[in-house]
CSV table of C-alpha atoms in Angstrom, one decimal:
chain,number,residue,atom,x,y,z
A,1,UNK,CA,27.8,78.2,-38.2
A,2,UNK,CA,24.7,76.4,-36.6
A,3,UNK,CA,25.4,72.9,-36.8
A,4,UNK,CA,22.6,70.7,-39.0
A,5,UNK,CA,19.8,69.2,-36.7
A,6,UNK,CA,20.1,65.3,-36.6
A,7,UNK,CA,16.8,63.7,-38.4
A,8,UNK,CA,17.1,60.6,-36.0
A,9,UNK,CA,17.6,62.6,-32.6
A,10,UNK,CA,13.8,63.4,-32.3
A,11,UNK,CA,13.5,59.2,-32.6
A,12,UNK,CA,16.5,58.0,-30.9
A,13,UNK,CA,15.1,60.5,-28.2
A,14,UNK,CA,11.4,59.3,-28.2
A,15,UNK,CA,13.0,55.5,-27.9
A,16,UNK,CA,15.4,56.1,-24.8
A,17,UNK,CA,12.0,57.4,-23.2
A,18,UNK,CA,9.7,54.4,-24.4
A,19,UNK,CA,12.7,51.9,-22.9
A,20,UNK,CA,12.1,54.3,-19.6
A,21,UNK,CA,8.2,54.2,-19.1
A,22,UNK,CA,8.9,50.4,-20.3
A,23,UNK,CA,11.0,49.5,-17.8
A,24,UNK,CA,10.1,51.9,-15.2
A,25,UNK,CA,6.4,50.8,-15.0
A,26,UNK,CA,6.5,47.1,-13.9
A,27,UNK,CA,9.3,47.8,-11.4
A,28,UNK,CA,7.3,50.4,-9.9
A,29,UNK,CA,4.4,47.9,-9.2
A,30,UNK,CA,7.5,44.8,-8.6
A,31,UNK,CA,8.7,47.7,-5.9
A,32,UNK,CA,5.4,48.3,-4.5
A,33,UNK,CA,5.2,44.6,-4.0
A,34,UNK,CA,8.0,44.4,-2.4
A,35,UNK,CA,7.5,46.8,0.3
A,36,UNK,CA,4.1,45.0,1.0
A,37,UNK,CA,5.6,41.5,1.6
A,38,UNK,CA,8.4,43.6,3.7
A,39,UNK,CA,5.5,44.9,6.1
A,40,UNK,CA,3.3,42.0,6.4
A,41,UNK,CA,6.0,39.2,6.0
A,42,UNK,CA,3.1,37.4,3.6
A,43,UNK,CA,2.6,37.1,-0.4
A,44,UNK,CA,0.0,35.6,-2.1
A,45,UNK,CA,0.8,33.3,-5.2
A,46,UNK,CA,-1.5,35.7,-7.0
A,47,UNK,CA,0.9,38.6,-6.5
A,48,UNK,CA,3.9,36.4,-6.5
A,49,UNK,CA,3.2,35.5,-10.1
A,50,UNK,CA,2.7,38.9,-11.1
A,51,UNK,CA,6.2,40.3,-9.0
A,52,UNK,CA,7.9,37.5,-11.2
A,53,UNK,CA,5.6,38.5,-14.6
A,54,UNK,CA,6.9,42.3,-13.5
A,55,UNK,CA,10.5,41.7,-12.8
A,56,UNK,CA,11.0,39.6,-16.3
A,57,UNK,CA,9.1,41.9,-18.3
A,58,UNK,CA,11.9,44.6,-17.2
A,59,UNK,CA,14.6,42.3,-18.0
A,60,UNK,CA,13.2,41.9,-21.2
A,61,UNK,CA,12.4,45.4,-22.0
A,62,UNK,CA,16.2,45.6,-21.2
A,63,UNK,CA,17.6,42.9,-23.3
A,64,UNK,CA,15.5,44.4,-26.6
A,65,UNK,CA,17.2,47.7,-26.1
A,66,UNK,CA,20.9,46.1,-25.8
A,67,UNK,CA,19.9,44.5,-28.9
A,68,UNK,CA,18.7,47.4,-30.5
A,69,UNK,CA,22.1,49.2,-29.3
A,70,UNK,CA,23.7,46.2,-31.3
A,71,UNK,CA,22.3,47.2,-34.4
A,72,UNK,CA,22.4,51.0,-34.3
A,73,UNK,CA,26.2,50.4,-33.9
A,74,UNK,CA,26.4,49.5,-37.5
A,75,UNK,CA,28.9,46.5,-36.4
A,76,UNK,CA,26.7,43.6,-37.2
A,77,UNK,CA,28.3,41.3,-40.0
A,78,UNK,CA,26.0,38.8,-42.1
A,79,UNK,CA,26.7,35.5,-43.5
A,80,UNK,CA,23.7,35.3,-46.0
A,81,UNK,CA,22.6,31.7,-46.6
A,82,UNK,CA,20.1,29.8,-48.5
A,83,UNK,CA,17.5,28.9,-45.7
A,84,UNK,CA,13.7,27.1,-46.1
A,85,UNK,CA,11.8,29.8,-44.5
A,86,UNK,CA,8.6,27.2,-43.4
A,87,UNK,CA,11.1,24.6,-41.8
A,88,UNK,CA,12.7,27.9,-39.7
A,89,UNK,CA,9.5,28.6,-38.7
A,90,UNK,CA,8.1,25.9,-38.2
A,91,UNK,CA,11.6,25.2,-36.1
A,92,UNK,CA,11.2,28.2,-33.7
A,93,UNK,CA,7.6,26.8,-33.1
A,94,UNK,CA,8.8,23.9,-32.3
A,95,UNK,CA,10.6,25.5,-29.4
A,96,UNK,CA,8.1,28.0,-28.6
A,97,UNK,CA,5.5,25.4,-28.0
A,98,UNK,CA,5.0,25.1,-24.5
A,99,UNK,CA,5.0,28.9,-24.1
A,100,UNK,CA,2.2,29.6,-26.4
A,101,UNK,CA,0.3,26.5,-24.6
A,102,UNK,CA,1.3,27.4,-21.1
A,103,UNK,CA,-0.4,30.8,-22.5
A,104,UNK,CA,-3.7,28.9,-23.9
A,105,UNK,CA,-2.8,30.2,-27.3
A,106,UNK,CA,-3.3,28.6,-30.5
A,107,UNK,CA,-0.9,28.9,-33.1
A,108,UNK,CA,-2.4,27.8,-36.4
A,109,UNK,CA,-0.3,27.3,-39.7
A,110,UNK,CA,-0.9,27.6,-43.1
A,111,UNK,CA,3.0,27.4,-44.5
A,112,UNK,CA,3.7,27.4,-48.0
A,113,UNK,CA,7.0,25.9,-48.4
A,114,UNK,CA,9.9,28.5,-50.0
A,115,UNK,CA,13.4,29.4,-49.8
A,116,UNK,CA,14.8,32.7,-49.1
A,117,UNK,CA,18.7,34.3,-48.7
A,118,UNK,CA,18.9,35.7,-45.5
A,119,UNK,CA,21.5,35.6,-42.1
A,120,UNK,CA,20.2,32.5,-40.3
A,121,UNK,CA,20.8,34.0,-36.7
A,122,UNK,CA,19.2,37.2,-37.8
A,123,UNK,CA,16.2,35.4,-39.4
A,124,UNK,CA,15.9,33.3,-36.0
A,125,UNK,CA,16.6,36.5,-34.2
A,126,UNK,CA,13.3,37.8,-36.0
A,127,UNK,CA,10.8,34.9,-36.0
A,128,UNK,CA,11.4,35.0,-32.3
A,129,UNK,CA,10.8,38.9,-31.7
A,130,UNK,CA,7.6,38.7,-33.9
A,131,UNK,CA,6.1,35.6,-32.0
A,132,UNK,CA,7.0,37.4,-28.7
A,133,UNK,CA,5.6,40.6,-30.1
A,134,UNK,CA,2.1,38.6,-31.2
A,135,UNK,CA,2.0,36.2,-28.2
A,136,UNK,CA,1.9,39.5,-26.0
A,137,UNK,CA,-1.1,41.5,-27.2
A,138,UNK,CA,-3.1,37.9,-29.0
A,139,UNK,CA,-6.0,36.8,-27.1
A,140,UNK,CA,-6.1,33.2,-27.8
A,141,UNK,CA,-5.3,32.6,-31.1
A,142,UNK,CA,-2.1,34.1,-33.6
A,143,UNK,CA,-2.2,32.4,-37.7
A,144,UNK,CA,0.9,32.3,-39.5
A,145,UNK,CA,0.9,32.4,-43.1
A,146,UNK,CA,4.0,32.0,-45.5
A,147,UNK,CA,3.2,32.6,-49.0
A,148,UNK,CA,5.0,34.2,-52.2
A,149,UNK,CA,3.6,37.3,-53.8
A,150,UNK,CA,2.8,36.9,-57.6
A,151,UNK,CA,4.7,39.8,-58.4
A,152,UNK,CA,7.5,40.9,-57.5
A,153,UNK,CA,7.8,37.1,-56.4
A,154,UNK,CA,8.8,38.1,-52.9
A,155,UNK,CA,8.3,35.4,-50.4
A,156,UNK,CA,5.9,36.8,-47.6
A,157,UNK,CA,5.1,35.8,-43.6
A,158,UNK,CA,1.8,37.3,-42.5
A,159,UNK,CA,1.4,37.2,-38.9
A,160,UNK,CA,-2.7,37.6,-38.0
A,161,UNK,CA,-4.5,37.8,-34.3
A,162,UNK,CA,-7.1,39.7,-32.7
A,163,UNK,CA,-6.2,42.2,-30.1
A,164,UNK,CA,-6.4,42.2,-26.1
A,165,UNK,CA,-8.1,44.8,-25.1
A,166,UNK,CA,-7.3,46.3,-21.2
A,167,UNK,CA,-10.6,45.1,-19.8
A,168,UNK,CA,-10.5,41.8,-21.3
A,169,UNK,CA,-6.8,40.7,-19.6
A,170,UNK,CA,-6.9,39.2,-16.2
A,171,UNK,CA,-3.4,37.6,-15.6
A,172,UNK,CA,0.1,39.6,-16.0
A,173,UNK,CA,0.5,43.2,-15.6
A,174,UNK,CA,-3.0,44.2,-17.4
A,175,UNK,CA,-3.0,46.6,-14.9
A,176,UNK,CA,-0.1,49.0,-16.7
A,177,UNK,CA,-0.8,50.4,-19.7
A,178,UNK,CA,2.1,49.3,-22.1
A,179,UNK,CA,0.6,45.9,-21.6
A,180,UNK,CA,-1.5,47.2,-24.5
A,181,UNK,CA,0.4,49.3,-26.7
A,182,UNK,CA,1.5,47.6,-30.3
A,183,UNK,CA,4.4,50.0,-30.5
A,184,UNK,CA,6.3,48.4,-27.4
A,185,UNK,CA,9.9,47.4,-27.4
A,186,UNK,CA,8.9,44.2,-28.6
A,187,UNK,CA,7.6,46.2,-31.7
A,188,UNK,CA,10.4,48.4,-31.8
A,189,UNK,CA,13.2,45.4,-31.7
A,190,UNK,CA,11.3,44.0,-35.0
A,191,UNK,CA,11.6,47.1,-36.8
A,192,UNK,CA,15.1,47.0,-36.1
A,193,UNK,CA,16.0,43.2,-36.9
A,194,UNK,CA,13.8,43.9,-40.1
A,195,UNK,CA,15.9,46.7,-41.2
A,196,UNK,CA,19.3,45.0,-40.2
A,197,UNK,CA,18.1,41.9,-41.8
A,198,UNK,CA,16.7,43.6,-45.1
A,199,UNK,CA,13.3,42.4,-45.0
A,200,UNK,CA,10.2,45.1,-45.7
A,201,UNK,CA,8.4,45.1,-41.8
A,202,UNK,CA,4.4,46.2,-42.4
A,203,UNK,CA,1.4,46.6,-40.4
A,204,UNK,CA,-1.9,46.7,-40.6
A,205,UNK,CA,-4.6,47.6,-37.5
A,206,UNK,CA,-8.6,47.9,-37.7
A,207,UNK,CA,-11.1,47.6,-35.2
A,208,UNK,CA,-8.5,45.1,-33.0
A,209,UNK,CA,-7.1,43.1,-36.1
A,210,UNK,CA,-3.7,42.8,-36.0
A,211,UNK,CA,-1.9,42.0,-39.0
A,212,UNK,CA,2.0,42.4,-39.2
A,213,UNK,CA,3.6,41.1,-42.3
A,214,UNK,CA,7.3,40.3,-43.1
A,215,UNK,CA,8.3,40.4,-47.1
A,216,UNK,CA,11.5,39.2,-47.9
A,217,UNK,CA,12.5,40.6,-51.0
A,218,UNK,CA,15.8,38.1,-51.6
A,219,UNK,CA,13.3,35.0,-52.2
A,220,UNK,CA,14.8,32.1,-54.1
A,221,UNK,CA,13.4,32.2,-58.0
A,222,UNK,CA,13.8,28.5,-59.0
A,223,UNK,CA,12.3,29.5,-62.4
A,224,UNK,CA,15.1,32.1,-62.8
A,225,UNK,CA,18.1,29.9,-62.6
A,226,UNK,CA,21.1,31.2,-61.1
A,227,UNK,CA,19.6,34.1,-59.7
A,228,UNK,CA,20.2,32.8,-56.0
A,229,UNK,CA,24.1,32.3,-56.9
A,230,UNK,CA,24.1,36.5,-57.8
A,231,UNK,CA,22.0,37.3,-54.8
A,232,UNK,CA,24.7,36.1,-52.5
A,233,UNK,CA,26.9,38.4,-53.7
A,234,UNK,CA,26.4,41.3,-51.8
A,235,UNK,CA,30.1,43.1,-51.4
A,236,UNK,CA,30.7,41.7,-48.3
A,237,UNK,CA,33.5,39.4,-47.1
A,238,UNK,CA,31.5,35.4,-45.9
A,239,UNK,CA,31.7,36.0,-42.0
A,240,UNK,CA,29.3,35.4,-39.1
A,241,UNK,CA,27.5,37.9,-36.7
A,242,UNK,CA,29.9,39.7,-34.3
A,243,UNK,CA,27.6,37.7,-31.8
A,244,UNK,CA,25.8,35.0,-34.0
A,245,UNK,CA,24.2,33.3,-31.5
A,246,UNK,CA,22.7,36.6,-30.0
A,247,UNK,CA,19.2,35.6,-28.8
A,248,UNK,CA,19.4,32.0,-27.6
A,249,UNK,CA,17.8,30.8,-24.7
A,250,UNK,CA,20.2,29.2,-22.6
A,251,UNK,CA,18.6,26.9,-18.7
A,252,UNK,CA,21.9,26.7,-16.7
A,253,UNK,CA,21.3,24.1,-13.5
A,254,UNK,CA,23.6,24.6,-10.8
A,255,UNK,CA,23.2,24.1,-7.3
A,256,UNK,CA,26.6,26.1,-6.7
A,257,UNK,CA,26.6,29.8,-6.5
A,258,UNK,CA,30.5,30.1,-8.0
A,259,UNK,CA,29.7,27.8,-11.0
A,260,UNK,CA,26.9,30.0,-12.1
A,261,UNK,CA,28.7,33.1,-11.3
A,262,UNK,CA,32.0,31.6,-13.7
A,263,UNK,CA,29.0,30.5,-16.7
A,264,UNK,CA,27.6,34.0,-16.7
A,265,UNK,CA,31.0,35.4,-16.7
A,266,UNK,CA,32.3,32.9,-19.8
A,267,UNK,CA,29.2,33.7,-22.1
A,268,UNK,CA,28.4,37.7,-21.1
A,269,UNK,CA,29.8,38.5,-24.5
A,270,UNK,CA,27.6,36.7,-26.5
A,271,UNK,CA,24.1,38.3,-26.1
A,272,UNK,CA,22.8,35.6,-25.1
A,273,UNK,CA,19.3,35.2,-22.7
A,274,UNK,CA,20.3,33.4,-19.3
A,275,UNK,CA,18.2,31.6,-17.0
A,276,UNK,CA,19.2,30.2,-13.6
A,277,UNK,CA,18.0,27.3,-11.4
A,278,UNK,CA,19.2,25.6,-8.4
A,279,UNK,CA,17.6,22.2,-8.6
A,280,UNK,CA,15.9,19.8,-11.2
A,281,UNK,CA,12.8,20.4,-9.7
A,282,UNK,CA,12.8,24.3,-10.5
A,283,UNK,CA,14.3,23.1,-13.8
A,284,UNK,CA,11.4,21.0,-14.4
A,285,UNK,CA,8.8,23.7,-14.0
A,286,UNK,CA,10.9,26.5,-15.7
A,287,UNK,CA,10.9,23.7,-18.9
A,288,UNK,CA,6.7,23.2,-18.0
A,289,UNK,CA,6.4,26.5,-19.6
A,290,UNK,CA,9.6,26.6,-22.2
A,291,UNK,CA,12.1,24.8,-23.6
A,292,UNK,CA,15.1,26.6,-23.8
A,293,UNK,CA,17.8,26.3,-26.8
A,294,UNK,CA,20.7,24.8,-24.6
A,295,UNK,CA,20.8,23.8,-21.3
A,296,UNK,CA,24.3,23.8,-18.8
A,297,UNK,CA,24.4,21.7,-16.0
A,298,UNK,CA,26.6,20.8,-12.8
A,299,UNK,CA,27.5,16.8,-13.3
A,300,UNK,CA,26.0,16.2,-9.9
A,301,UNK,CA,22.2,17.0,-11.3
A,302,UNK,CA,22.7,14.1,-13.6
A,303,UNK,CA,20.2,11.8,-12.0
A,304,UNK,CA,17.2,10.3,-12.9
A,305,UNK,CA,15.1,12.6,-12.3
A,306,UNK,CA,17.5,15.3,-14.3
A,307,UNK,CA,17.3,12.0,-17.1
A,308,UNK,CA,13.5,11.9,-17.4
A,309,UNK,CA,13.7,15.6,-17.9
A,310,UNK,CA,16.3,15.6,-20.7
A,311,UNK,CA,14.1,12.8,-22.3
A,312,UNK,CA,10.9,14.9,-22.1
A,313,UNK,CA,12.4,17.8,-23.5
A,314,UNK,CA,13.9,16.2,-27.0
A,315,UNK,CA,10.8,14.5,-27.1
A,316,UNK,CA,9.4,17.8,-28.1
A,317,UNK,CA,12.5,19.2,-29.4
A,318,UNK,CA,15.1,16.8,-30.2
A,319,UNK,CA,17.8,19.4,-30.9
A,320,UNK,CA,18.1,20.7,-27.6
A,321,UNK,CA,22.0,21.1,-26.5
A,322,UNK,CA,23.1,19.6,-23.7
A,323,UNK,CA,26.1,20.9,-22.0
A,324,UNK,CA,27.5,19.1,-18.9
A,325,UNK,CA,30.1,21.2,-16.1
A,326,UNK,CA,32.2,18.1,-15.0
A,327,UNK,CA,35.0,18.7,-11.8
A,328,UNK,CA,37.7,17.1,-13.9
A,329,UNK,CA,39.8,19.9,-14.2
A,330,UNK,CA,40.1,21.5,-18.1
A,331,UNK,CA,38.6,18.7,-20.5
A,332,UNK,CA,36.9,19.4,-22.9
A,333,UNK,CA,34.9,17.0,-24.8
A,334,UNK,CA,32.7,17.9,-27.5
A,335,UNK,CA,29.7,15.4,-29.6
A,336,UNK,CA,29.8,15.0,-32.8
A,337,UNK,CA,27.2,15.5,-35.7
A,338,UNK,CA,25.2,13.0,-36.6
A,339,UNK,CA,23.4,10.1,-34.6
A,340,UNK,CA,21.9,10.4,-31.1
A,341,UNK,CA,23.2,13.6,-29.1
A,342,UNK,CA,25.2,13.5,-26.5
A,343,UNK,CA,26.2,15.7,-24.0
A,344,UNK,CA,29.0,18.1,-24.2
A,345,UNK,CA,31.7,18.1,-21.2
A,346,UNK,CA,33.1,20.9,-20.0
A,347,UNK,CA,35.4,20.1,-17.0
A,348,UNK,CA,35.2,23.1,-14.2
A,349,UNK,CA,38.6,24.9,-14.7
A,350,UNK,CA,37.6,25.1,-19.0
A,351,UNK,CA,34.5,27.2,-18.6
A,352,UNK,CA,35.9,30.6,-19.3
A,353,UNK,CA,38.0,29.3,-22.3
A,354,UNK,CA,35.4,26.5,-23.4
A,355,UNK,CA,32.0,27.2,-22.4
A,356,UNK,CA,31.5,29.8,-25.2
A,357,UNK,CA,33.2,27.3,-28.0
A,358,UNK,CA,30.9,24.0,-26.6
A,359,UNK,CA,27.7,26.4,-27.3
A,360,UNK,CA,28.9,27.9,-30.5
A,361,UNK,CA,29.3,24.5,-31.8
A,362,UNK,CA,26.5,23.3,-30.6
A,363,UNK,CA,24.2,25.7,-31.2
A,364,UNK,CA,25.0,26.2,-35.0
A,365,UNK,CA,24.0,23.0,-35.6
A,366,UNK,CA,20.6,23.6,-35.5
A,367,UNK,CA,20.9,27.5,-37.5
């Protein structure tokens, strides 16, 4: 008896290929790169901007499809909460800010405030892939828009830009052709967050206006009283995401090669997106362009310089973890909530047992 043709194979097939030309593409060009500054022994900071554009694109072509993976596995648990969906936003703007500037887009706001029952890390998860998603194909300028339908009284985030076209980028890899494509893997991680989450994902494209819109059908009713208490109740047992802080942006400064090699090893499990530097200075213009989530440091970068950083960052966002790799053996000293933020020690023989804990901890605080 023939066996009944999978309805997903034809899509699950058409992905694994998209993740293929997505990845393939700006390695190529990273690879022909390569064997130019191997033959002439010279590279122009023109074409080292775009081997470094290329090789991060990849990565992050890569890290969508584990994600994706993630929630195809039907594994991911959710701990629905009560969240203010403006302040989130408004939140992962926050963050986002030197990005979008170091971009020269504007990000303009028209937020209606509105609460809605959703995952926190999935909802962060989300705002994150659709401002990546936006910030990729915009030209200068992306609107956000949170508003609440009349009826059903579903609270909505509308998501508006106009369109790159091919001959109007300069900068990146304009020259590949994905560069350009709405349905890329950034498009095809939000579908899947949406789905996961259970928010409606929509779209709307004419004449290089883009409008993507998020609905969020469990929206807080405070006219209907007691309806949030029944909407939590959704047949699961209370328990976080098998990886809940999948997604956060973690800077780890270390000048020694075995300390980064024991941080990457301590937090592989936790899905998080890693980014290396050897001194403060490279620190300094890695945070130029973004401010990361957390940030792990070697005790021996704590100098001024390293100080005037950490002020600079939580001037912009104050809630920035701080996570220090001290020599004294297995300590492991944690802040508390409340009042100025300190940092968190971790002493160097702790970070495989306390490294993940320290950022867990931290890291919620802000969900």
């Amino acid at each position: 008896m023939p066996e009944t043709p999978d309805p997903d194979a034809g899509r699950w097939r058409d992905l694994v290929m998209q993740i293929g030309e997505e990845i393939g593409a700006p390695l190529t060009s990273a690879l022909e790169r390569v064997y130019a500054l191997a033959s002439t022994g010279r590279i122009d900071r023109k074409s080292l901007r775009r081997l470094r554009d290329e090789l991060e694109r990849s990565r992050q072509v890569g890290l969508a499809s584990q994600q994706i993976a993630r929630f195809a596995s039907g594994r991911v648990r959710q701990s629905h909460e009560r969240l203010n969906l403006t302040q989130t936003v408004q939140n992962v703007l926050v963050h986002r800010h030197r990005e979008t500037s170091a971009r020269g887009i504007e990000v303009r706001q028209v937020l209606k405030p509105v609460d809605v029952i959703v995952d926190p890390t999935l909802l962060f998860s989300l705002l994150n892939t659709l401002l990546d998603w936006a910030m990729r194909h915009a030209r200068s300028t992306i609107e956000l828009k949170v508003d609440v339908k009349s009826w059903p009284a579903h609270a909505r985030l509308a998501c508006r830009f106009r369109q790159t076209l091919p001959d109007e980028a300069a900068t990146g890899f304009s020259d590949t052709v994905t560069d350009f494509h709405l349905d890329d893997m950034s498009w095809r991680l939000l579908e899947h967050t949406a789905a996961v989450t259970g928010v409606v994902l929509g779209r709307h494209d004419e004449d290089g206006r883009i409008v993507a819109v998020v609905e969020f059908p469990r929206t807080v009713d405070e006219t209907l009283a007691g309806l949030q208490l029944v909407e939590l109740d959704d047949g699961f047992p209370s328990s976080l995401n098998s990886r809940p802080l999948a997604g956060s942006h973690v800077l780890v400064i270390a000048s020694r090669r075995d300390v980064r090699v024991q941080v990457r090893e301590a937090v592989r499990h936790m899905g998080l997106v890693l980014d290396f530097v050897t001194s403060i200075d490279e620190a300094v213009a890695f945070c130029g362009s973004s401010i990361p989530h957390a940030v792990v440091y070697e005790a021996i970068m704590r100098t001024e310089r390293f100080n005037h950083l950490r002020a600079d960052i939580q001037r912009d966002a104050p809630d920035v973890a701080f996570i220090e790799i001290v020599e004294e053996g297995s300590m492991f000293e944690m802040s508390s909530f409340g009042g100025a933020r300190s940092s968190v020690k971790v002493g160097r023989d702790a970070i495989l047992g306390s490294l993940p804990s320290a950022l867990v901890f931290e890291l919620t605080k802000t969900l």
